[in-house]
CSV table of C-alpha atoms in Angstrom, one decimal:
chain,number,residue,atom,x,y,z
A,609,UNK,CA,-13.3,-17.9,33.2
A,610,UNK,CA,-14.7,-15.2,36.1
A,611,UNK,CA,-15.8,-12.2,35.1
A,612,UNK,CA,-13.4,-10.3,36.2
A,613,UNK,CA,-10.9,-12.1,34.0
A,614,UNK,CA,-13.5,-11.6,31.3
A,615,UNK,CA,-13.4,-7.8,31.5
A,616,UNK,CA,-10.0,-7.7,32.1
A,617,UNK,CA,-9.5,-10.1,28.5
A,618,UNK,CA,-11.6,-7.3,26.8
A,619,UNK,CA,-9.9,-4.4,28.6
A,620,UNK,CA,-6.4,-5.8,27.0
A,621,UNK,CA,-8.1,-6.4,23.6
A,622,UNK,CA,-8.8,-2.9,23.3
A,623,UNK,CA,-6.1,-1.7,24.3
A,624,UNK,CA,-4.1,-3.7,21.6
A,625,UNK,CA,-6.5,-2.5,19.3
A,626,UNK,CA,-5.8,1.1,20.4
A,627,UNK,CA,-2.0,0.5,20.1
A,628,UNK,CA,-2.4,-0.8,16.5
A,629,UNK,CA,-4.7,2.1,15.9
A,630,UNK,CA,-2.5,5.2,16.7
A,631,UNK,CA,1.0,3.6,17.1
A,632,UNK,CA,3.3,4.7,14.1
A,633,UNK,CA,3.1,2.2,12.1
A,634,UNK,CA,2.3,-1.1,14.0
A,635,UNK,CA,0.2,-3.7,11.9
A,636,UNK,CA,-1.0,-2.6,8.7
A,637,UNK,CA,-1.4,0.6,7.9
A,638,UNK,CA,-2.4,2.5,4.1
A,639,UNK,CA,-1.9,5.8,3.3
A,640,UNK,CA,-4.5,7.0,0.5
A,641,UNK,CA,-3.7,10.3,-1.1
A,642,UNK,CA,-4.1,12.1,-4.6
A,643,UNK,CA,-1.5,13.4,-6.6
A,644,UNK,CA,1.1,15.8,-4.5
A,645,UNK,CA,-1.3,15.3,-1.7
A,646,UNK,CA,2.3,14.2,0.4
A,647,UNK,CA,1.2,10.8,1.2
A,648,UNK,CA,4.5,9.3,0.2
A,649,UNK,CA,6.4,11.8,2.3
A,650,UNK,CA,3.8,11.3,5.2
A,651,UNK,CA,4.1,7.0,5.0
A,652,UNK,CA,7.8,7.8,4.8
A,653,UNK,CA,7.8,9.8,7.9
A,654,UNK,CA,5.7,6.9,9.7
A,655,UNK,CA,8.3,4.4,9.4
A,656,UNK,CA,11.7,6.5,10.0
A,657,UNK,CA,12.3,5.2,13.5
A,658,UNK,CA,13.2,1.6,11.7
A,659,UNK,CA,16.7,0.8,11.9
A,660,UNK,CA,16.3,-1.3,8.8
A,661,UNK,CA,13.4,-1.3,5.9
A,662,UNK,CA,13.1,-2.4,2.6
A,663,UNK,CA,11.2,0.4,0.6
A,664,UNK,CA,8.8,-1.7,-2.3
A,665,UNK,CA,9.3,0.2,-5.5
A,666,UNK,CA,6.7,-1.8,-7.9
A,667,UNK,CA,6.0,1.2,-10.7
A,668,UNK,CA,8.2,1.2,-13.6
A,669,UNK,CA,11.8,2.1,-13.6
A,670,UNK,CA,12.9,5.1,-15.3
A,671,UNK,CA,14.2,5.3,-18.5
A,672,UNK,CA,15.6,7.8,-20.9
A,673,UNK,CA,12.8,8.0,-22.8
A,674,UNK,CA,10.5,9.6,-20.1
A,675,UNK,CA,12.6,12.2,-18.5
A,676,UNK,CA,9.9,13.3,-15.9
A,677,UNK,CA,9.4,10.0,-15.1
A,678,UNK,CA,12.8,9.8,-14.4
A,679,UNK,CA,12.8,12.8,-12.0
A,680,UNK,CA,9.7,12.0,-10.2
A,681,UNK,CA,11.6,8.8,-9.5
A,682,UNK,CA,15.6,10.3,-8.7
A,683,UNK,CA,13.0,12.4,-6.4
A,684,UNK,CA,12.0,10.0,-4.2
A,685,UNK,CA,15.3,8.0,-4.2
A,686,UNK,CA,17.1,11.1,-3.1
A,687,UNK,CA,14.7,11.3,0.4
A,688,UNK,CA,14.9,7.5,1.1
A,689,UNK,CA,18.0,7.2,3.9
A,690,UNK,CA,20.5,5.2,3.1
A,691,UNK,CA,20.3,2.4,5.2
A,692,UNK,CA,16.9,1.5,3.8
A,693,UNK,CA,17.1,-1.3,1.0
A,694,UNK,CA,15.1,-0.6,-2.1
A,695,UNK,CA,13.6,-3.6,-4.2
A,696,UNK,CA,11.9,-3.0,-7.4
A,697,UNK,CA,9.2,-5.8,-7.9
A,698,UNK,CA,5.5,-6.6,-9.0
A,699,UNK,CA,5.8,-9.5,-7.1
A,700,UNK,CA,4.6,-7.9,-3.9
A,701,UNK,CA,3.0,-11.1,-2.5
A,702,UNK,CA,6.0,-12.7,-2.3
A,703,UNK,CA,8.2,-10.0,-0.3
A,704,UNK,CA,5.5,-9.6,1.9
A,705,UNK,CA,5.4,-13.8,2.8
A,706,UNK,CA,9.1,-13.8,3.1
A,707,UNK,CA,9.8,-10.4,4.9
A,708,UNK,CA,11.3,-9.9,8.4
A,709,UNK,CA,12.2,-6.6,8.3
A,710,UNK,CA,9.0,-3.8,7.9
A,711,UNK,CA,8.4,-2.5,4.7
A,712,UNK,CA,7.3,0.6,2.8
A,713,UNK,CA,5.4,0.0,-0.3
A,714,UNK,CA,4.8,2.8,-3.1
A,715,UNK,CA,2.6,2.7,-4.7
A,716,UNK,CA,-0.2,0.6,-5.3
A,717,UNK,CA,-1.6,2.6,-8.0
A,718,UNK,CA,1.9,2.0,-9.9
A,719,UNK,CA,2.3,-1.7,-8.7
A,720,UNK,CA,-1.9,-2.0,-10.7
A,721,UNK,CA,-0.7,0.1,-13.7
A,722,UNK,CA,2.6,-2.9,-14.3
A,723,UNK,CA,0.1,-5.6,-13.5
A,724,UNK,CA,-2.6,-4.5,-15.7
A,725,UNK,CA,0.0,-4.6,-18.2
A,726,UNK,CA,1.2,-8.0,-17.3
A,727,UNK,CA,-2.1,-9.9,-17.5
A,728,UNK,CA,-3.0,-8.4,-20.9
A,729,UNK,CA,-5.4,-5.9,-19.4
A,730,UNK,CA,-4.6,-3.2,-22.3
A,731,UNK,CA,-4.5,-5.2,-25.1
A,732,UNK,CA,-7.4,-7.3,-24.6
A,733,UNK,CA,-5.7,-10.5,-24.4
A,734,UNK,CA,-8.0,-13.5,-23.6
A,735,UNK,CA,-8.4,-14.7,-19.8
A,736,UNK,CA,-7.2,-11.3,-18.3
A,737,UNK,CA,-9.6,-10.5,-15.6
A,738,UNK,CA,-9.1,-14.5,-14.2
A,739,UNK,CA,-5.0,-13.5,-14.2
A,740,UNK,CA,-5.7,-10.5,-12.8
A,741,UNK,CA,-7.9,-11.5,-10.5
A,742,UNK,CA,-5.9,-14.3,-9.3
A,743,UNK,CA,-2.5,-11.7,-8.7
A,744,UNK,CA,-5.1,-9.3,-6.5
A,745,UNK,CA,-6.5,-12.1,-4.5
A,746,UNK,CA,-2.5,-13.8,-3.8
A,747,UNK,CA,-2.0,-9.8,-3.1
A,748,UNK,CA,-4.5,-9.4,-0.5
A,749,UNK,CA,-3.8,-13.1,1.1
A,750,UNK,CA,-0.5,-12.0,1.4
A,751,UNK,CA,-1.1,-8.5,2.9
A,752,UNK,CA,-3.3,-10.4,5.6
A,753,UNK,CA,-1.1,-12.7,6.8
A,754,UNK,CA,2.3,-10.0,6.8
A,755,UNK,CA,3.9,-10.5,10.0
A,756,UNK,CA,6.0,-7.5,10.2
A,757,UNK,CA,5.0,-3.6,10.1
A,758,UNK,CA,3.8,-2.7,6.9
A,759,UNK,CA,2.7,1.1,4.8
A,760,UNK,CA,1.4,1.0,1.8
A,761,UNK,CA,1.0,4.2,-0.1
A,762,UNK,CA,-2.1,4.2,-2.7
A,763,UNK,CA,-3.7,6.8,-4.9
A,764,UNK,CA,-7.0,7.8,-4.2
A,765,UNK,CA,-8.9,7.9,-7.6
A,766,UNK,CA,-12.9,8.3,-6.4
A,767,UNK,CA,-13.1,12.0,-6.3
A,768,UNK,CA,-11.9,13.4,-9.8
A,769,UNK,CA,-13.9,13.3,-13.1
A,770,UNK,CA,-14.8,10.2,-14.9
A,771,UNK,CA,-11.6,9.2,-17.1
A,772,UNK,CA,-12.4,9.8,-20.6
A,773,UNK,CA,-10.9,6.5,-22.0
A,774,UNK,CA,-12.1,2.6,-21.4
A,775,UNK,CA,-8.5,2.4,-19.8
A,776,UNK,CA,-8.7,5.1,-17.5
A,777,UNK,CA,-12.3,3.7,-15.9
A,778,UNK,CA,-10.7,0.0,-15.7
A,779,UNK,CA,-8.0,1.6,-13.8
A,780,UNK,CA,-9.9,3.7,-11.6
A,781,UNK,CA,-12.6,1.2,-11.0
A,782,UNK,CA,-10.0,-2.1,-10.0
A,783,UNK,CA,-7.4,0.6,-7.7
A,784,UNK,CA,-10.7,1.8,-6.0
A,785,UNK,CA,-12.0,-1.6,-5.2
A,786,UNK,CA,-8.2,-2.8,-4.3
A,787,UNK,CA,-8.0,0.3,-1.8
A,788,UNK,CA,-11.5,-1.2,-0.1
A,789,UNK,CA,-10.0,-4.6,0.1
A,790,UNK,CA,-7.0,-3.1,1.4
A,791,UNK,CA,-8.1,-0.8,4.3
A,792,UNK,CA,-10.9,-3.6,5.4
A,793,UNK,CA,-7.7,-5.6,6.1
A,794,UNK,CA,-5.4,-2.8,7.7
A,795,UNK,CA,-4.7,-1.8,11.1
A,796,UNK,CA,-4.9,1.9,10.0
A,797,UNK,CA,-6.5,4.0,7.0
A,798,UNK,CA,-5.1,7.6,6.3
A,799,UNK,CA,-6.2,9.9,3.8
A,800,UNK,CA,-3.9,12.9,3.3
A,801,UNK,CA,-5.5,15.7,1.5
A,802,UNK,CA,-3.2,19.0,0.5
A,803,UNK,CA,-0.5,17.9,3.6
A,804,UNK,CA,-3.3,17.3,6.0
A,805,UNK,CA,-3.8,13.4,7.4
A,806,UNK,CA,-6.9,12.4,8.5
A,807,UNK,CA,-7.7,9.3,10.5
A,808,UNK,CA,-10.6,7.2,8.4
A,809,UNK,CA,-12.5,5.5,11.2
């Protein structure tokens, strides 16, 4: 190859990379956020224009015997258009290897929380980490290779006190390293703080 076509090779690279950066929600993009920080609504606005999207739903359904649960939930059904499709899984690695339409997942705090559960985190059953280590891992794999536009909404859990219970400190210290995994491997990292988005470099 000449130089010229060299430069011009690395002129269109970063260009892509500049499109994947700032488009609206090309690639891989998560959206970090604390608690009523509007992260969800933000990653919601981001992938509005789509015709067509299946919205992840991976915490767990509402039931009668949490009643704000339930309302947080009936909340964010309420705002989600109607031609999006809604799927309520844990088994996020899979969607994301079989999807062709973007997606919109939220969150992955809540999608941790069920799998924690699932591999016998909280009760102490024998061989959790390897199970849970093995759904993070397929998780991540999957996330890599997506093919179509994809948000994911996450909690971030670094800046508050340390939890007072065993639980609380598993939690926070496997959703913080998932959320570095995560961004390492996304197009675009937002952190919305009180409304406000900020672009992590």
């Amino acid at each position: 190859m000449t130089k010229l076509t060299h430069r011009l090779a690395g002129q269109l690279e970063a260009l892509a990379r500049t499109l994947r950066r700032y488009g609206r929600d090309d690639g891989k993009v998560l959206v970090l956020g604390g608690v009523r920080s509007g992260k969800s609504r933000h990653a919601e606005r981001l992938v509005a224009h789509h015709s067509h999207l299946v919205y992840l739903a991976p915490g767990l359904p509402p039931g009668d015997d949490d009643p704000e649960w339930a309302a947080r939930v009936a909340a964010h059904q309420a705002r989600r258009p109607a031609h999006w499709t809604t799927v309520e899984t844990t088994d996020l690695a899979t969607v994301l290897r079989s999807a062709t339409s973007p997606l919109l997942i939220d969150c992955l705090g809540t999608w941790l929380s069920r799998v924690l559960d699932e591999v016998g985190a909280w009760s102490g059953k024998a061989g959790w980490e390897r199970r849970l280590d093995d759904r993070l891992e397929d998780f991540l794999a999957a996330w890599t290779q997506a093919r179509v536009p994809v948000v994911a909404v996450s909690n971030e859990v670094g800046s508050g006190v340390v939890p007072a219970t065993s639980s609380g400190r598993l939690f926070r210290d496997v959703l913080g390293a998932l959320n570095n995994r995560v961004s390492a491997e996304s197009d675009r990292s937002l952190l919305v703080v009180a409304g406000r988005v900020l672009e992590l470099p």
